[in-house]
CSV table of C-alpha atoms and ligand atoms in Angstrom, one decimal:
chain,number,residue,atom,x,y,z
O,1,MET,CA,16.1,0.2,11.9
O,2,PRO,CA,16.8,-3.4,11.0
O,3,ASP,CA,16.1,-4.4,7.3
O,4,PHE,CA,13.6,-6.9,6.1
O,5,LYS,CA,16.1,-9.9,6.1
O,6,THR,CA,17.2,-9.3,9.8
O,7,ILE,CA,13.5,-9.2,10.8
O,8,ALA,CA,12.8,-12.2,8.7
O,9,ASP,CA,15.7,-14.1,10.3
O,10,PHE,CA,14.7,-13.0,13.8
O,11,ARG,CA,11.3,-14.3,13.2
O,12,LYS,CA,12.4,-17.5,11.7
O,13,ASP,CA,15.1,-18.4,14.3
O,14,ASN,CA,13.1,-17.5,17.3
O,15,GLY,CA,9.8,-19.2,16.8
O,16,GLU,CA,9.5,-21.0,20.1
O,17,ALA,CA,10.4,-17.9,22.1
O,18,ILE,CA,7.9,-15.8,20.0
O,19,ARG,CA,5.1,-18.3,20.7
O,20,LYS,CA,6.2,-18.4,24.4
O,21,VAL,CA,5.9,-14.5,24.9
O,22,CYS,CA,2.6,-14.7,23.1
O,23,ARG,CA,1.5,-17.2,25.8
O,24,GLU,CA,3.0,-15.1,28.6
O,25,PHE,CA,1.2,-12.1,27.5
O,26,VAL,CA,-2.0,-14.0,28.1
O,27,VAL,CA,-0.7,-15.0,31.6
O,28,LEU,CA,-0.2,-11.2,32.3
O,29,CYS,CA,-3.7,-10.4,31.1
O,30,ARG,CA,-5.1,-13.0,33.6
O,31,ARG,CA,-3.0,-11.4,36.3
O,32,LEU,CA,-4.4,-8.0,35.5
O,33,GLU,CA,-7.9,-9.5,35.7
O,34,LEU,CA,-8.8,-8.5,32.2
O,35,PHE,CA,-10.6,-11.6,31.4
O,36,SER,CA,-14.5,-12.1,32.0
O,37,ALA,CA,-15.6,-14.8,34.3
O,38,ALA,CA,-14.5,-17.5,32.1
O,39,SER,CA,-16.6,-16.8,28.9
O,40,VAL,CA,-15.2,-17.0,25.3
O,41,ALA,CA,-16.3,-17.3,21.8
O,42,ILE,CA,-14.4,-19.7,19.6
O,43,ASP,CA,-14.0,-19.5,15.9
O,44,GLY,CA,-11.9,-20.6,12.9
O,45,SER,CA,-10.8,-18.2,10.1
O,46,LYS,CA,-9.2,-19.0,7.0
O,47,PHE,CA,-5.8,-17.4,6.2
O,48,LYS,CA,-4.1,-17.7,2.7
O,49,ALA,CA,-0.8,-19.4,2.6
O,50,VAL,CA,2.0,-18.2,0.5
O,51,ASN,CA,1.1,-21.3,-1.8
O,52,THR,CA,-1.0,-20.3,-4.8
O,53,ARG,CA,-4.0,-22.3,-6.0
O,54,ASP,CA,-2.0,-23.5,-9.1
O,55,ARG,CA,0.5,-25.0,-6.9
O,56,ASN,CA,-1.8,-27.1,-4.9
O,57,PHE,CA,-3.3,-30.3,-6.0
O,58,THR,CA,-6.0,-32.5,-4.9
O,59,GLN,CA,-7.3,-35.5,-6.8
O,60,ALA,CA,-10.2,-33.5,-8.2
O,61,LYS,CA,-8.0,-30.6,-9.4
O,62,MET,CA,-5.3,-33.1,-10.9
O,63,GLN,CA,-8.1,-34.8,-12.8
O,64,ARG,CA,-9.7,-31.5,-14.1
O,65,ARG,CA,-6.1,-30.1,-15.0
O,66,LEU,CA,-5.3,-33.5,-17.1
O,67,ALA,CA,-8.8,-33.3,-18.7
O,68,GLN,CA,-8.1,-29.8,-19.8
O,69,ILE,CA,-4.8,-30.8,-21.2
O,70,ASP,CA,-6.2,-33.7,-23.2
O,71,GLU,CA,-8.8,-31.2,-24.6
O,72,SER,CA,-6.1,-28.7,-25.6
O,73,ILE,CA,-4.1,-31.6,-27.3
O,74,ALA,CA,-7.3,-32.7,-29.2
O,75,ARG,CA,-7.8,-29.1,-30.4
O,76,TYR,CA,-4.2,-28.8,-31.7
O,77,LEU,CA,-4.3,-32.2,-33.4
O,78,SER,CA,-7.5,-31.2,-35.2
O,79,GLN,CA,-5.9,-27.9,-36.4
O,80,LEU,CA,-3.0,-29.9,-37.6
O,81,ASP,CA,-5.3,-32.3,-39.6
O,82,SER,CA,-7.0,-29.3,-41.2
O,83,ALA,CA,-3.4,-27.7,-42.0
O,84,ASP,CA,-2.6,-31.1,-43.6
O,85,ARG,CA,-5.7,-31.0,-45.9
O,86,GLN,CA,-4.9,-27.4,-47.0
O,87,GLY,CA,-1.3,-28.3,-47.9
O,88,GLU,CA,0.9,-25.4,-48.9
O,89,ALA,CA,-1.6,-22.8,-48.1
O,90,VAL,CA,-0.5,-23.1,-44.4
O,91,PRO,CA,2.8,-21.6,-43.3
O,92,GLY,CA,5.2,-23.9,-42.1
O,93,ALA,CA,5.7,-21.8,-39.0
O,94,LYS,CA,2.1,-22.4,-37.9
O,95,ILE,CA,2.7,-26.2,-38.0
O,96,THR,CA,5.9,-25.7,-36.0
O,97,ARG,CA,4.2,-23.8,-33.4
O,98,LEU,CA,1.2,-26.3,-33.2
O,99,ASN,CA,3.7,-29.1,-32.7
O,100,GLU,CA,5.5,-27.2,-29.9
O,101,LYS,CA,2.4,-26.6,-28.0
O,102,ILE,CA,1.5,-30.3,-28.4
O,103,ALA,CA,5.0,-31.2,-27.2
O,104,THR,CA,4.9,-28.9,-24.2
O,105,LEU,CA,1.5,-30.2,-23.1
O,106,ARG,CA,2.8,-33.8,-23.2
O,107,GLN,CA,5.6,-32.8,-21.0
O,108,GLU,CA,3.0,-31.1,-18.6
O,109,ILE,CA,1.3,-34.4,-18.6
O,110,LEU,CA,4.5,-36.3,-17.6
O,111,ARG,CA,5.1,-33.7,-14.9
O,112,LEU,CA,1.5,-34.0,-13.7
O,113,ASN,CA,1.5,-37.7,-13.6
O,114,ALA,CA,4.9,-37.7,-11.3
O,115,LEU,CA,3.2,-35.2,-9.0
O,116,ASN,CA,-0.1,-37.5,-9.0
O,117,SER,CA,2.1,-40.5,-7.8
O,118,GLN,CA,3.6,-38.4,-5.0
O,119,MET,CA,0.2,-36.9,-4.1
O,120,MET,CA,-1.5,-40.4,-3.9
O,121,GLN,CA,1.2,-41.3,-1.3
O,122,THR,CA,0.2,-38.6,1.0
O,123,LYS,CA,-2.2,-39.1,3.9
O,124,ASP,CA,-4.9,-36.8,2.5
O,125,GLN,CA,-4.0,-37.0,-1.2
O,126,GLN,CA,-3.1,-33.6,-1.6
O,127,ILE,CA,0.1,-31.9,-2.3
O,128,SER,CA,1.2,-28.1,-2.0
O,129,LEU,CA,4.4,-27.4,-3.9
O,130,THR,CA,5.5,-24.0,-2.4
O,131,ASP,CA,4.3,-24.6,1.3
O,132,PRO,CA,3.9,-28.3,1.9
O,133,ASP,CA,1.8,-27.8,4.8
O,134,ALA,CA,-0.8,-25.6,3.4
O,135,ARG,CA,-4.2,-27.1,2.5
O,136,SER,CA,-6.9,-26.4,0.0
O,137,MET,CA,-10.1,-25.1,1.8
O,138,ALA,CA,-13.4,-24.3,1.2
O,139,THR,CA,-14.4,-20.8,2.4
O,140,SER,CA,-18.0,-19.3,3.2
O,141,GLY,CA,-19.7,-17.6,0.4
O,142,ARG,CA,-18.2,-17.0,-3.1
O,143,GLY,CA,-17.9,-20.9,-3.5
O,144,SER,CA,-14.1,-20.4,-4.2
O,145,GLY,CA,-11.7,-22.1,-2.1
O,146,MET,CA,-8.2,-21.0,-0.9
O,147,VAL,CA,-5.0,-22.7,0.0
O,148,GLY,CA,-4.0,-21.9,3.5
O,149,TYR,CA,-4.5,-22.5,7.1
O,150,ASN,CA,-7.6,-22.6,9.6
O,151,VAL,CA,-6.7,-20.4,12.5
O,152,GLN,CA,-8.7,-21.3,15.7
O,153,SER,CA,-9.0,-18.7,18.3
O,154,ALA,CA,-10.8,-18.3,21.6
O,155,VAL,CA,-11.6,-14.8,22.4
O,156,ASP,CA,-12.8,-13.5,25.9
O,157,THR,CA,-16.2,-11.9,25.7
O,158,LYS,CA,-15.1,-9.1,28.1
O,159,TYR,CA,-12.4,-7.1,26.2
O,160,HIS,CA,-12.1,-9.2,23.1
O,161,LEU,CA,-8.5,-10.4,24.0
O,162,ILE,CA,-7.3,-13.6,22.5
O,163,VAL,CA,-6.9,-16.1,25.2
O,164,ALA,CA,-5.9,-19.1,22.9
O,165,HIS,CA,-5.0,-19.8,19.4
O,166,GLU,CA,-4.0,-22.4,17.1
O,167,VAL,CA,-2.9,-22.6,13.4
O,168,THR,CA,-4.3,-25.8,11.8
O,169,ASN,CA,-4.3,-27.1,8.3
O,170,VAL,CA,-7.6,-28.7,8.7
O,171,GLY,CA,-10.3,-27.0,6.8
O,172,SER,CA,-13.2,-27.9,9.1
O,173,ASP,CA,-13.8,-26.7,12.5
O,174,ARG,CA,-15.9,-29.9,13.5
O,175,SER,CA,-13.2,-31.6,15.5
O,176,GLN,CA,-11.8,-28.4,17.3
O,177,LEU,CA,-14.4,-27.8,20.0
O,178,SER,CA,-13.1,-29.8,22.9
O,179,HIS,CA,-9.5,-29.2,22.2
O,180,MET,CA,-10.0,-25.3,21.9
O,181,THR,CA,-12.3,-25.0,25.0
O,182,GLU,CA,-9.7,-26.8,27.0
O,183,ARG,CA,-7.0,-24.7,25.9
O,184,ALA,CA,-9.0,-21.6,26.8
O,185,ARG,CA,-9.9,-22.9,30.1
O,186,ALA,CA,-6.2,-23.4,30.8
O,187,ALA,CA,-5.1,-20.0,29.7
O,188,ILE,CA,-7.9,-18.3,31.6
O,189,GLY,CA,-7.0,-20.7,34.7
O,190,SER,CA,-10.5,-21.3,35.5
O,191,GLU,CA,-12.3,-24.6,36.7
O,192,THR,CA,-15.3,-24.0,34.5
O,193,ILE,CA,-15.8,-22.0,31.3
O,194,GLU,CA,-18.7,-21.2,28.9
O,195,ALA,CA,-18.0,-21.3,25.2
O,196,VAL,CA,-20.0,-20.1,22.5
O,197,VAL,CA,-19.3,-21.3,18.8
O,198,ASP,CA,-21.2,-21.3,15.6
O,199,ARG,CA,-22.7,-24.4,13.8
O,200,GLY,CA,-19.6,-25.4,11.9
O,201,TYR,CA,-18.4,-26.9,15.4
O,202,TYR,CA,-21.5,-29.1,15.7
O,203,SER,CA,-20.2,-32.7,16.4
O,204,GLY,CA,-22.0,-34.9,19.0
O,205,GLU,CA,-18.8,-36.5,20.2
O,206,GLU,CA,-17.0,-33.1,20.7
O,207,ILE,CA,-20.0,-31.7,22.6
O,208,LEU,CA,-20.2,-34.8,24.7
O,209,ALA,CA,-16.6,-34.4,25.6
O,210,CYS,CA,-17.0,-30.7,26.6
O,211,GLU,CA,-20.0,-31.5,28.8
O,212,GLU,CA,-18.2,-34.3,30.4
O,213,ALA,CA,-15.3,-32.1,31.1
O,214,GLY,CA,-17.5,-29.5,32.8
O,215,ILE,CA,-17.4,-26.9,29.7
O,216,THR,CA,-20.6,-25.3,28.9
O,217,VAL,CA,-21.0,-24.8,25.2
O,218,TYR,CA,-23.6,-22.8,23.4
O,219,LEU,CA,-24.0,-23.7,19.7
O,220,PRO,CA,-26.9,-24.2,17.2
O,221,LYS,CA,-27.6,-27.4,15.4
O,222,PRO,CA,-27.2,-27.4,11.7
O,223,MET,CA,-29.9,-28.4,9.6
O,224,THR,CA,-28.1,-31.0,7.4
O,225,SER,CA,-31.0,-33.3,6.6
O,226,GLY,CA,-32.3,-32.9,3.1
O,227,ILE,CA,-35.8,-34.1,4.3
O,228,ASN,CA,-36.9,-30.6,5.2
O,229,ALA,CA,-35.8,-29.4,1.7
O,230,LYS,CA,-38.0,-31.9,0.3
O,231,GLY,CA,-40.9,-30.5,2.2
O,232,ARG,CA,-41.1,-33.4,4.6
O,233,PHE,CA,-41.0,-33.4,8.5
O,234,GLY,CA,-37.6,-33.2,9.9
O,235,LYS,CA,-36.5,-34.9,13.3
O,236,GLN,CA,-37.3,-31.5,15.0
O,237,ASP,CA,-40.9,-32.2,14.4
O,238,PHE,CA,-40.8,-35.4,16.4
O,239,VAL,CA,-40.9,-34.7,20.2
O,240,TYR,CA,-39.1,-37.1,22.5
O,241,VAL,CA,-40.8,-38.0,25.6
O,242,ALA,CA,-38.1,-39.0,28.3
O,243,GLU,CA,-40.3,-40.8,30.8
O,244,ASP,CA,-41.9,-43.1,28.3
O,245,ASP,CA,-38.9,-43.3,26.1
O,246,VAL,CA,-40.9,-42.7,22.9
O,247,TYR,CA,-41.0,-40.0,20.1
O,248,LEU,CA,-44.5,-38.2,19.4
O,249,CYS,CA,-44.8,-37.7,15.7
O,250,PRO,CA,-46.8,-34.9,14.1
O,251,ALA,CA,-49.9,-37.1,13.9
O,252,GLY,CA,-49.8,-37.6,17.6
O,253,GLU,CA,-48.6,-41.2,17.3
O,254,LYS,CA,-46.0,-42.8,19.6
O,255,LEU,CA,-42.9,-44.0,17.9
O,256,THR,CA,-41.4,-46.7,20.3
O,257,TYR,CA,-38.1,-48.2,20.7
O,258,ARG,CA,-37.1,-51.2,18.4
O,259,TYR,CA,-33.6,-52.0,18.5
O,260,THR,CA,-30.0,-50.6,18.8
O,261,ASN,CA,-27.3,-50.6,16.4
O,262,GLU,CA,-23.9,-49.0,15.5
O,263,GLU,CA,-23.4,-46.4,12.7
O,264,ASP,CA,-20.1,-44.5,12.1
O,265,GLY,CA,-18.9,-45.5,15.7
O,266,LYS,CA,-22.0,-44.2,17.3
O,267,THR,CA,-24.6,-46.3,19.1
O,268,LEU,CA,-28.0,-45.4,17.8
O,269,ARG,CA,-31.6,-46.4,19.2
O,270,ARG,CA,-34.3,-46.7,16.5
O,271,TYR,CA,-37.9,-45.7,16.9
O,272,TRP,CA,-41.1,-46.4,14.7
O,273,THR,CA,-44.7,-47.1,14.8
O,274,THR,CA,-46.8,-49.3,12.6
O,275,ALA,CA,-49.5,-46.6,12.3
O,276,CYS,CA,-47.8,-45.1,9.4
O,277,GLN,CA,-49.5,-47.2,6.7
O,278,ALA,CA,-52.8,-45.7,7.6
O,279,CYS,CA,-51.6,-42.1,8.2
O,280,ALA,CA,-53.0,-39.4,6.5
O,281,LEU,CA,-49.8,-37.3,6.9
O,282,LYS,CA,-47.4,-40.1,5.3
O,283,GLY,CA,-46.9,-38.1,2.1
O,284,GLN,CA,-45.4,-35.4,4.1
O,285,CYS,CA,-43.4,-37.9,6.3
O,286,THR,CA,-41.9,-40.8,4.6
O,287,THR,CA,-41.5,-42.5,1.2
O,288,GLY,CA,-40.8,-45.7,3.2
O,289,LYS,CA,-43.2,-48.3,4.7
O,290,GLU,CA,-42.7,-46.3,8.1
O,291,ARG,CA,-40.8,-43.4,9.3
O,292,ARG,CA,-37.9,-44.3,11.6
O,293,ILE,CA,-36.2,-41.9,14.0
O,294,SER,CA,-32.7,-42.6,15.2
O,295,ARG,CA,-31.6,-41.5,18.6
O,296,TRP,CA,-28.0,-41.4,19.9
O,297,VAL,CA,-27.4,-43.0,23.3
O,298,HIS,CA,-26.2,-39.7,24.3
O,299,GLU,CA,-28.7,-37.5,22.5
O,300,ALA,CA,-29.9,-36.2,25.9
O,301,VAL,CA,-26.6,-34.1,26.1
O,302,LEU,CA,-27.5,-32.5,22.8
O,303,GLU,CA,-31.1,-31.8,23.8
O,304,ALA,CA,-29.7,-30.0,26.9
O,305,VAL,CA,-27.3,-27.9,24.7
O,306,GLN,CA,-30.1,-26.9,22.6
O,307,ALA,CA,-32.5,-26.1,25.4
O,308,ARG,CA,-29.8,-24.0,27.0
O,309,LEU,CA,-29.4,-22.0,23.7
O,310,ASP,CA,-33.1,-21.5,23.5
O,311,ARG,CA,-33.1,-20.0,27.1
O,312,ASN,CA,-30.2,-17.6,26.0
O,313,PRO,CA,-31.0,-16.7,22.5
O,314,ASP,CA,-28.5,-13.6,22.5
O,315,LYS,CA,-25.5,-15.8,23.0
O,316,MET,CA,-25.0,-16.1,19.3
O,317,ARG,CA,-25.0,-12.3,18.9
O,318,VAL,CA,-22.3,-12.2,21.6
O,319,ARG,CA,-20.3,-14.8,19.6
O,320,ARG,CA,-20.3,-12.8,16.3
O,321,GLN,CA,-19.5,-9.3,18.2
O,322,THR,CA,-16.8,-11.1,20.2
O,323,VAL,CA,-15.0,-13.3,17.8
O,324,GLU,CA,-15.1,-11.2,14.6
O,325,HIS,CA,-13.4,-8.1,16.2
O,326,PRO,CA,-9.9,-9.9,16.5
O,327,PHE,CA,-10.1,-11.6,13.1
O,328,GLY,CA,-11.2,-8.5,11.2
O,329,THR,CA,-8.5,-6.4,12.8
O,330,ILE,CA,-5.6,-8.7,12.2
O,331,LYS,CA,-6.8,-9.3,8.5
O,332,SER,CA,-7.1,-5.8,8.1
O,333,TRP,CA,-3.5,-5.3,9.3
O,334,MET,CA,-2.2,-8.0,7.0
O,335,GLY,CA,-3.8,-6.6,4.2
O,336,ALA,CA,-5.2,-8.5,1.1
O,337,THR,CA,-2.1,-10.8,1.4
O,338,HIS,CA,-1.1,-14.4,2.6
O,339,PHE,CA,1.1,-15.5,5.4
O,340,GLN,CA,4.8,-14.5,4.8
O,341,MET,CA,6.3,-17.9,6.1
O,342,LYS,CA,5.9,-21.4,5.1
O,343,THR,CA,5.1,-24.7,6.9
O,344,LEU,CA,2.8,-25.0,9.8
O,345,LYS,CA,5.6,-24.5,12.3
O,346,HIS,CA,6.8,-21.1,11.0
O,347,VAL,CA,3.1,-19.9,10.1
O,348,SER,CA,2.2,-20.6,13.8
O,349,THR,CA,5.1,-18.3,14.8
O,350,GLU,CA,3.9,-15.7,12.4
O,351,MET,CA,0.3,-15.8,13.8
O,352,ALA,CA,1.6,-15.8,17.2
O,353,LEU,CA,3.3,-12.3,16.5
O,354,HIS,CA,-0.2,-11.1,15.1
O,355,VAL,CA,-1.9,-12.2,18.2
O,356,LEU,CA,0.6,-10.7,20.4
O,357,ALA,CA,0.4,-7.5,18.6
O,358,TYR,CA,-3.3,-7.6,18.7
O,359,ASN,CA,-3.5,-8.3,22.5
O,360,MET,CA,-0.8,-5.7,23.3
O,361,LYS,CA,-2.8,-3.2,21.5
O,362,ARG,CA,-5.8,-4.1,23.1
O,363,VAL,CA,-4.3,-3.8,26.5
O,364,MET,CA,-2.8,-0.5,25.6
O,365,ARG,CA,-6.3,0.7,24.9
O,366,ILE,CA,-7.5,-0.6,28.2
O,367,LEU,CA,-4.6,0.3,30.6
O,368,GLY,CA,-2.7,3.0,28.4
O,369,VAL,CA,0.9,2.5,27.3
O,370,GLY,CA,2.2,3.5,30.8
O,371,GLY,CA,-0.2,1.2,32.4
O,372,LEU,CA,1.2,-1.6,30.3
O,373,MET,CA,4.6,-0.8,30.9
O,374,GLU,CA,4.2,-0.8,34.6
O,375,ALA,CA,2.3,-4.1,34.6
O,376,ILE,CA,5.0,-5.9,32.7
O,377,ARG,CA,7.9,-4.5,35.1
O,378,ALA,CA,5.9,-5.8,38.2
M,401,SF4,S1,-46.4,-41.3,8.7
M,401,SF4,FE1,-46.0,-42.3,10.8
M,401,SF4,S2,-44.5,-41.0,11.8
M,401,SF4,FE2,-45.1,-39.8,10.0
M,401,SF4,S3,-46.7,-38.6,11.0
M,401,SF4,FE3,-47.8,-40.4,10.0
M,401,SF4,S4,-47.9,-41.8,11.9
M,401,SF4,FE4,-46.5,-40.3,12.4
């Protein structure tokens, strides 16, 4: 049996080959017709990096750390002042210890300031000392983030095989939809594909790119507007009437098109009515002179996606059942630990090994060990 060093070196030295084997295994699954008729669920999951939180710095963390040190120095200085006032009654060893603590903290400030200038030169103003590619990421629940990687995976809905995956160090899933669906489509070898994802992937541009590429997506729209939280009507309370190009508001008034402008690179059409001033519902609608509704020029695509999901409400259940299986399994194999390797390239190899192992075990379940061996030989 090879020792851990041999295994670690093998993994380190054969990254590209390991990633290729992982991809080839997906091709084998395709040949064995183990995939559904091109239907996948896509999700991202955060995996811890070897880098601890203490060795990762963002601007906010750096400021917090420096402020804590300032507070500690102020506390020690005030203890020194009161020791001065008490004179001989305070043992000399205590004074020396306080001075040492202050000196250590001042050294720490110098170290942090040097790191700060390094950090400010990076693209995302973030620095990780153990694994330079690991990034601080928010996680769902608990409110505590982690330093790690966001692993994207596309899972086939039939046997829950992972058809495509990618390790990223981007904390959000928002920019991943078209890229991951394209990868899944290529892996399955299908002209068309349907993908079901959660609201974390909601991005107008990404959805538009999928629809234009012939990829059918199912995803719910996130409720991001603070208006609903304040008890006022949200945009969903305004109905768009395509034939007349107007919105009907909750009071039954028609909000007509007024002008078009650009915002954050999006072309938006603006609608409103002059009836707001005399409206009995104005208190529930707007604090301004009139309620304005914006419509993205490609909004019809988003409405079609919403209508599709409304017609197929069980798709979100399929998503949960499909995509949570592989992540749950791989994380339970890994245990409560982090990736063993460092940097995006090597972590990608490590993940490819996990995915390969997961897919192989799934196929062994489906075909049996003999069936898989035979298929590999064929
Ligand atoms: S305030 Fe204006 S937009 Fe809102 S319900 Fe009344 S008329 Fe309609």
